[in-house]
Coordinates of C-alpha atoms in Angstrom, one line a residue:
Chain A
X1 CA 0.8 17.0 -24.2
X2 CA -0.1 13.3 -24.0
X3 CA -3.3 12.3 -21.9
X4 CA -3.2 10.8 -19.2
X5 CA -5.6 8.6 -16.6
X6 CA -5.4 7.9 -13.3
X7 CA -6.7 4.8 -12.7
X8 CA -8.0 3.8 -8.8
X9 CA -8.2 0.6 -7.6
X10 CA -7.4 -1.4 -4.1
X11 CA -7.6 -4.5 -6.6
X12 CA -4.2 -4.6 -8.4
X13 CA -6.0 -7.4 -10.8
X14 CA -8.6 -4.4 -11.2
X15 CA -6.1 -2.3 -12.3
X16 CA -4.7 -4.2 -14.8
X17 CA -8.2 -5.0 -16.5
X18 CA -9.1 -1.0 -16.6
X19 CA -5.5 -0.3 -18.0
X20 CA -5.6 -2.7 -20.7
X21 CA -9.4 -1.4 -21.6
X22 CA -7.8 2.0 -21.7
X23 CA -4.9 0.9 -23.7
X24 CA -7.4 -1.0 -26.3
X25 CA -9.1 2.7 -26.5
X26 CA -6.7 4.6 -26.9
X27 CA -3.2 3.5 -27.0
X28 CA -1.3 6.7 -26.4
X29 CA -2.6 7.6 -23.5
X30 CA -0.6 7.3 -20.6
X31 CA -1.9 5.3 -17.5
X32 CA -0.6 6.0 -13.6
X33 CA -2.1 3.5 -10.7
X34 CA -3.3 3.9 -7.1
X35 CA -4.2 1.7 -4.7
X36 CA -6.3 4.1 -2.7
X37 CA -8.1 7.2 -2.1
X38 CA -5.0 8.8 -0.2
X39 CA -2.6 7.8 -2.7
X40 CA -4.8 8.9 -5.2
X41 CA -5.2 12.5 -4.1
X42 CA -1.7 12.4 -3.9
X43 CA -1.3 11.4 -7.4
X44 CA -3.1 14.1 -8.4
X45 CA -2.2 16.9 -6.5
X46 CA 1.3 16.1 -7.9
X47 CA -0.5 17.2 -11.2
X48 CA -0.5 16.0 -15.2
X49 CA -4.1 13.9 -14.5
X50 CA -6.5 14.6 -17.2
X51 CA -9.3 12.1 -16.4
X52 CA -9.8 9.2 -13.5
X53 CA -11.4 5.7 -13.3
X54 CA -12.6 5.3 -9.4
X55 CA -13.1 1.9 -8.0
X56 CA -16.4 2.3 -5.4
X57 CA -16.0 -0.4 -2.7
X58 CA -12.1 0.3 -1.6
X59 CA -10.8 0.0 2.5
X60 CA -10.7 3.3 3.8
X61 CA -12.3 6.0 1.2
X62 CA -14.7 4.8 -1.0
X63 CA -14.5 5.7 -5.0
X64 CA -17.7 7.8 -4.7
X65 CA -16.6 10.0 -1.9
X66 CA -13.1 10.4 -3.7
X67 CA -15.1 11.4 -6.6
X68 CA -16.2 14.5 -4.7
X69 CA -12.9 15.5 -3.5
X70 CA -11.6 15.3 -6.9
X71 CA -14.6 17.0 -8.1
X72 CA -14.4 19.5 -5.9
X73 CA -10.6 20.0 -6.8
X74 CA -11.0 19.8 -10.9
X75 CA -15.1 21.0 -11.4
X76 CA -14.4 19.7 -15.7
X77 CA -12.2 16.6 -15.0
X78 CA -13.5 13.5 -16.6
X79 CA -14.7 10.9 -13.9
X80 CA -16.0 7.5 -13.8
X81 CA -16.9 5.3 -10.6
X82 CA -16.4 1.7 -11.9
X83 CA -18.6 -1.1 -9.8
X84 CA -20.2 -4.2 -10.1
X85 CA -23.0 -2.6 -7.5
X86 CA -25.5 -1.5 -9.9
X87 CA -27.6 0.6 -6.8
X88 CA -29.5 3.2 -7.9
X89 CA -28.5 5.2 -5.2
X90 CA -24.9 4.6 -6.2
X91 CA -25.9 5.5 -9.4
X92 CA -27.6 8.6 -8.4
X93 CA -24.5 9.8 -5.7
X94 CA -22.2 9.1 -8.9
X95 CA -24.3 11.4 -10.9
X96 CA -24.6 13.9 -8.0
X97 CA -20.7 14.3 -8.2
X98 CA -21.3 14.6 -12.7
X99 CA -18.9 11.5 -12.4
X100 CA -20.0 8.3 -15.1
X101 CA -21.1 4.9 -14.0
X102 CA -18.7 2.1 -15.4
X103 CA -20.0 -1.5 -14.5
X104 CA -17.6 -3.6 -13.4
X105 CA -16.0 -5.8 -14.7
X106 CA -14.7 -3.6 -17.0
X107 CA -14.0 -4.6 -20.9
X108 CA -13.4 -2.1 -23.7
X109 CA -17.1 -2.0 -25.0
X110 CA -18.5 -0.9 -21.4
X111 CA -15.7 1.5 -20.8
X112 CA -16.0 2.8 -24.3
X113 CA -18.7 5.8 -24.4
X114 CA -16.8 7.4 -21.4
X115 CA -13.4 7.5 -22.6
X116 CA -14.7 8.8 -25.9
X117 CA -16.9 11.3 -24.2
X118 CA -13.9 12.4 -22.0
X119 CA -11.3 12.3 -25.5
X120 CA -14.0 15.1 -27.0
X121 CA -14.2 16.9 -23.6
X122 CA -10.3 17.0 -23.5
X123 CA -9.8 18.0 -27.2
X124 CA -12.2 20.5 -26.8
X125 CA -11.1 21.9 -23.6
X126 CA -7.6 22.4 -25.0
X127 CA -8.4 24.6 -27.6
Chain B
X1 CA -11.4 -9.6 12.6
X2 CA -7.2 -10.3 12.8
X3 CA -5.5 -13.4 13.3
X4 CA -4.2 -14.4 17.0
X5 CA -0.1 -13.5 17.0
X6 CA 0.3 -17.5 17.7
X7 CA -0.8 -18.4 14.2
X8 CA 2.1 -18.8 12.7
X9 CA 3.5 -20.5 9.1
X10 CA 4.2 -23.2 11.0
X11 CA 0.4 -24.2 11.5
X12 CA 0.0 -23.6 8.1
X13 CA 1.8 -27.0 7.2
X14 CA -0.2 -29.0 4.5
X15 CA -2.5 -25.8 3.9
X16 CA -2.4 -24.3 0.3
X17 CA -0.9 -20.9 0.4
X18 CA -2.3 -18.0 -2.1
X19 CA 0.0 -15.8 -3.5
X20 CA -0.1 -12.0 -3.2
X21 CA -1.8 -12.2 -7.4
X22 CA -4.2 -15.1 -6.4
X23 CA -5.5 -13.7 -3.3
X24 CA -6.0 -10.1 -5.0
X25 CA -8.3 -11.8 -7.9
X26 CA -10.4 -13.7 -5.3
X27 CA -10.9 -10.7 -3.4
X28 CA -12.0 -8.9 -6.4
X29 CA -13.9 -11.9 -7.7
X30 CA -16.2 -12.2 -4.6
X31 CA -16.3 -8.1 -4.5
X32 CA -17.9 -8.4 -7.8
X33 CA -20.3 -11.1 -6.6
X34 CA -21.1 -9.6 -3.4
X35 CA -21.6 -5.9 -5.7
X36 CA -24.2 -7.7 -8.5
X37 CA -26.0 -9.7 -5.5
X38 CA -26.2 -6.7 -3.0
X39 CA -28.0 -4.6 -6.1
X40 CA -30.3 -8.0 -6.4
X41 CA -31.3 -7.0 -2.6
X42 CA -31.6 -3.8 -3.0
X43 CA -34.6 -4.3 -5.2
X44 CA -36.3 -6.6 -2.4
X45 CA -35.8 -4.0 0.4
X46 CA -36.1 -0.9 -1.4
X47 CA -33.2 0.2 0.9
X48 CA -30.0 0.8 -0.4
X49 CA -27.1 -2.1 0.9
X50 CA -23.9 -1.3 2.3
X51 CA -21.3 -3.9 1.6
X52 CA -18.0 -3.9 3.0
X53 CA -14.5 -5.4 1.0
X54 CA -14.2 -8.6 1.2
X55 CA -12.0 -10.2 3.8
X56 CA -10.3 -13.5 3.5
X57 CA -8.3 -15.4 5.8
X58 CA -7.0 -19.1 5.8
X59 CA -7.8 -20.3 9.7
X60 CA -8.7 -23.2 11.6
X61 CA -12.3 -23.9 11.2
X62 CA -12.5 -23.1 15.2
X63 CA -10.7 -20.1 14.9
X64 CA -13.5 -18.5 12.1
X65 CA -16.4 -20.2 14.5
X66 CA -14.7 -18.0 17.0
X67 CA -14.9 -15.0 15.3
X68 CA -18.3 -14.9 14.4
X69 CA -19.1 -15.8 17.9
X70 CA -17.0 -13.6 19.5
X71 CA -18.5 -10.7 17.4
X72 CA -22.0 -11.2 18.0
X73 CA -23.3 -11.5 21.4
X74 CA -26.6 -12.3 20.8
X75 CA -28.2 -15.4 18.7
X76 CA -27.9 -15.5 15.0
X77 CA -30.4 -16.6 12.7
X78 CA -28.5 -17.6 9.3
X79 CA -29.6 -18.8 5.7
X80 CA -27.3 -21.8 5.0
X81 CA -26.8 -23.2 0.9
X82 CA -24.2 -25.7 0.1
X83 CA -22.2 -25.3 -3.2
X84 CA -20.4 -28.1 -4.8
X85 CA -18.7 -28.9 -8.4
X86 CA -14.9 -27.8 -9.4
X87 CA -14.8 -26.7 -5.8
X88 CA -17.0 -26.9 -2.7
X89 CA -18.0 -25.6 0.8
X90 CA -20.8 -23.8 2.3
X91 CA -22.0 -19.9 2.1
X92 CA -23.9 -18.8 4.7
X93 CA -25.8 -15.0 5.3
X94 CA -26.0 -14.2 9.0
X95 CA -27.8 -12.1 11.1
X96 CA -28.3 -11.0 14.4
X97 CA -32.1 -12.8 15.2
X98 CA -33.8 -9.2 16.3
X99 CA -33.2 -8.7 12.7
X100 CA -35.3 -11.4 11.2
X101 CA -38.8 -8.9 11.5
X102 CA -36.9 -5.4 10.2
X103 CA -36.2 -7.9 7.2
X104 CA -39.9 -8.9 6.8
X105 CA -41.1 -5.9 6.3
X106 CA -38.5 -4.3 4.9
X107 CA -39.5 -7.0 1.8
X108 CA -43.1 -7.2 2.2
X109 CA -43.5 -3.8 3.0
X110 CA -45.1 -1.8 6.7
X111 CA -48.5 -3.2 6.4
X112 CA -47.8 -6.9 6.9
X113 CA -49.6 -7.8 9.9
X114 CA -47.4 -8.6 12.6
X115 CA -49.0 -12.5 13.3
X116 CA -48.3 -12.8 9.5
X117 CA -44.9 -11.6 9.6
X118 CA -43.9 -14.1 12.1
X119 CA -44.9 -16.7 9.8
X120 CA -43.4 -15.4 6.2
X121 CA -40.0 -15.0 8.3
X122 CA -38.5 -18.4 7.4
X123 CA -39.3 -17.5 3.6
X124 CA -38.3 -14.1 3.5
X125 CA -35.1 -15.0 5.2
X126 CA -34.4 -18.0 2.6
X127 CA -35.7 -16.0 -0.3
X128 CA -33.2 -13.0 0.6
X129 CA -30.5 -15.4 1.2
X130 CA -31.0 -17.6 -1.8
X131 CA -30.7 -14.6 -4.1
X132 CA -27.5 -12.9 -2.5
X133 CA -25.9 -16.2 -2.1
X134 CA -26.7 -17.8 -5.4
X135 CA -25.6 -14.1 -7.3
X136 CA -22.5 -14.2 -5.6
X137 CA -21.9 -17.5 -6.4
X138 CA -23.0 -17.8 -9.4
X139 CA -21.3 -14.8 -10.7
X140 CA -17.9 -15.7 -8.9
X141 CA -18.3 -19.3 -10.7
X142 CA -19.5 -17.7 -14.4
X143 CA -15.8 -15.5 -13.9
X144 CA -14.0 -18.7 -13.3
X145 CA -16.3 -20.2 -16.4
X146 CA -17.2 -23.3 -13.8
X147 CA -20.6 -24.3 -12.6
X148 CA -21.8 -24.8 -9.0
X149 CA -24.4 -27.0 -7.8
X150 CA -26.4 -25.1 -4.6
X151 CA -28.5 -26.7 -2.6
X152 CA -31.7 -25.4 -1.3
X153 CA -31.3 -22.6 1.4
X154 CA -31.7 -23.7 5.2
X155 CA -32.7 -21.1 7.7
X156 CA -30.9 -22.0 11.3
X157 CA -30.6 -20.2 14.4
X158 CA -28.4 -20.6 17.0
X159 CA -25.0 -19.0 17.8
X160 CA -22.0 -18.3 15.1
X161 CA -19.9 -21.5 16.5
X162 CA -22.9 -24.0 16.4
X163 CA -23.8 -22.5 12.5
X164 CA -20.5 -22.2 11.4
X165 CA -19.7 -26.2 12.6
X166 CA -22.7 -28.1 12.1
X167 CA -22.0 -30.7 9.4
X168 CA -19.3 -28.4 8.6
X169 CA -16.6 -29.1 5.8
X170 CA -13.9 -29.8 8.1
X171 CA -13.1 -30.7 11.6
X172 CA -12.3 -27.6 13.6
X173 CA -8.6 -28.5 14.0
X174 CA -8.7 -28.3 10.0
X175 CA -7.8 -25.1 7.3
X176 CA -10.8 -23.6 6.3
X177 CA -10.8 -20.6 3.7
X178 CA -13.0 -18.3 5.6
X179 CA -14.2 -15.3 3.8
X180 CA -16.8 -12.8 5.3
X181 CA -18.2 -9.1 3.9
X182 CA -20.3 -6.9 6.2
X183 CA -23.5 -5.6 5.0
X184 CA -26.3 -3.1 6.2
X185 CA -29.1 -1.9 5.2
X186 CA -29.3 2.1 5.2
X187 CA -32.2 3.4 7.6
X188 CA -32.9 0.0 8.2
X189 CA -31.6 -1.9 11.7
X190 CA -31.0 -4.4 9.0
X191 CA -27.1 -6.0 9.1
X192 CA -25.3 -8.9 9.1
X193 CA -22.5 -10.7 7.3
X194 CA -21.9 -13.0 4.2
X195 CA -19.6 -16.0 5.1
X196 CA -17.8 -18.4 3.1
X197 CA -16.0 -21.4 4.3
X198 CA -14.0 -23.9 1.8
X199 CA -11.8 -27.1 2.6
X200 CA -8.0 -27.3 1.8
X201 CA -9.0 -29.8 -1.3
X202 CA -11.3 -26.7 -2.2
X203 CA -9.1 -24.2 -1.9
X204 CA -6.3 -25.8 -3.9
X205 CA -9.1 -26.6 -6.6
X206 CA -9.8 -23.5 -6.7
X207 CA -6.1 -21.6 -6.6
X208 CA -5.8 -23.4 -10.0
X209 CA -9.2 -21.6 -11.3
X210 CA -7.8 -18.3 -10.0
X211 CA -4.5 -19.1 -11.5
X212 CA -6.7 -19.7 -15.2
X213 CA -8.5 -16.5 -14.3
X214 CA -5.6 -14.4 -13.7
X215 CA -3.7 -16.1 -16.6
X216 CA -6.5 -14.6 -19.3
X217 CA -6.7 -11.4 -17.8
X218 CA -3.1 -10.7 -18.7
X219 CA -3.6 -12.3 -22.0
X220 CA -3.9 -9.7 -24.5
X221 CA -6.2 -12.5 -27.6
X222 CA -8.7 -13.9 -24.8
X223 CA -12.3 -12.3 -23.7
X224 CA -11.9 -12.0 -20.6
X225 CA -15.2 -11.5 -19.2
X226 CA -17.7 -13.4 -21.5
X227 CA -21.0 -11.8 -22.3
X228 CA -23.0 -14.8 -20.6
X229 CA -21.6 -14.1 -17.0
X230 CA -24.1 -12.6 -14.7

């Protein structure tokens, strides 16, 4: 089955950056949007997600607590937090979660080491 | 902060509109300014900042005097730097003036004498303004691939109406783009906002930028985010 990433973001502009990093990566994976933390659960709960790019500062939920839900939901999922807020306690509560730190904004090189990390961690999951 | 029901389109004449794509990538551009400058201050206060999204409305200059006033009862003390070059207006970082001291220390660390602390107010306020306005700025402006001239940063006190309209871009009848994040200091009584307010010449100077900005990120040959921003 084809992978597929569930990209976060209240920033439709956002979205369309991460998406085309991801495409650039790895063209056959599939890419599904949400604009925030609700939809988002919602997204996956409906199922087929294999790894998610979180915006941090959204209205409402913010990527780092939606992190831990999902986290909570999917303990091997691949998970990144994307941000231009380069905190160390972001950092650390992104860690805390085992979700990776993307800066934002994101271009292919920066978002590279996580999606191939997450590819492996997929491939070898599925065996 | 929501507009009053009476503001209607039909205020708006003369104003320059943002589409639904245009306002989305200026959210997201000063979000990414705001993010780079708030881990800047994070580093002077050894505290982690809290930022809020970014807001922005297109109001009378008044109407965003109002707001800020209406908002804070007590006086503000605010770091002030005007930016000019492909488009201009004023960014301002304001806080309540109890604040002022928490801040202080909070950069200079507990042991600052308090006679002392009184007097390294005015610099620590500039210093901490200077670098979270000129990062978001800056960053905002290296994303557009413009440059901005800033002038030096001006520490005023006095309420939000009298800081907002001082020498301000545009009579208070006039448009302003008014944009405003919240920020805090965690376990600090540290908070305040980040304010920016632009002229209708401005703002339509600038719609064209986002329009160039948006235009490369959907093209698939450019780089959009150079190496040199930041």
């Amino acid at each position: 089955m084809a992978t597929t990433v569930l990209i976060v973001d209240d920033s439709k502009l956002a979205r369309i950056v991460a998406g085309k990093a991801v495409a650039a990566l790895q063209p056959d994976w599939g890419r599904v949007e949400a604009g925030n933390a609700e939809e988002a659960m919602a997204r996956l709960e409906a199922g087929g997600i294999d790894l998610a790019l979180l915006d941090y500062n959204m209205p409402g939920k913010d990527g780092l607590t939606l992190a831990a839900e999902m986290r909570a939901l999917h303990p091997s999922m691949p998970i990144a937090v994307i941000t231009a807020n380069v905190q160390d306690e972001v950092i650390a509560r992104a860690r805390a979660v085992s979700a990776a730190f993307v800066p934002k904004p994101v271009t292919e090189e920066a978002l590279r080491g996580f999606v191939s990390g997450a590819a492996l961690r997929l491939r070898v999951g599925a065996r | 902060m929501t507009l009053p029901p009476s503001f209607t389109d039909e205020h708006v004449a003369g104003a320059v509109a943002l589409s639904e794509l245009e306002r989305d990538a200026l959210t997201e551009l000063v979000n990414i300014g705001v993010s780079r400058a708030a881990a800047s201050l994070r580093r002077m206060v050894g505290g982690e900042v809290l930022l809020s999204v970014p807001a922005i409305e297109i109001i009378p200059q008044a109407t965003a005097a109002t707001l800020i006033a209406e908002r804070e009862g007590e006086d503000l003390v605010a770091v002030r730097q005007d930016f000019s070059g492909a488009f201009r207006g004023r960014a301002l970082l304001l806080f309540p003036q109890s604040n002022g001291l928490e801040l202080v220390r909070a950069v200079l660390g507990e042991d600052v004498a308090p006679e002392d602390a009184a007097e390294m107010e005015r610099e620590a306020l500039a210093e901490t303004g200077n670098i979270i306005l000129n990062g978001c700025l800056g960053t905002m402006a290296n994303m557009l691939h413009r440059s901005l001239t800033m002038s030096l940063p001006q520490v005023l006190r006095g309420d939000g109406r009298s800081l907002l309209d001082a020498g301000g871009p545009a009579s208070p009848e006039g448009l302003v783009l008014f944009l405003y994040i919240n920020f805090a200091v965690r376990d600090r009584s540290i908070r305040g906002y980040i304010a920016m307010v632009m002229d209708m010449p401005s703002l339509g100077a600038l719609k064209l930028l986002v329009g160039d900005f948006i235009e490369r990120v959907m093209d698939d040959e450019m780089d959009v985010f150079p190496a040199a921003q930041g």
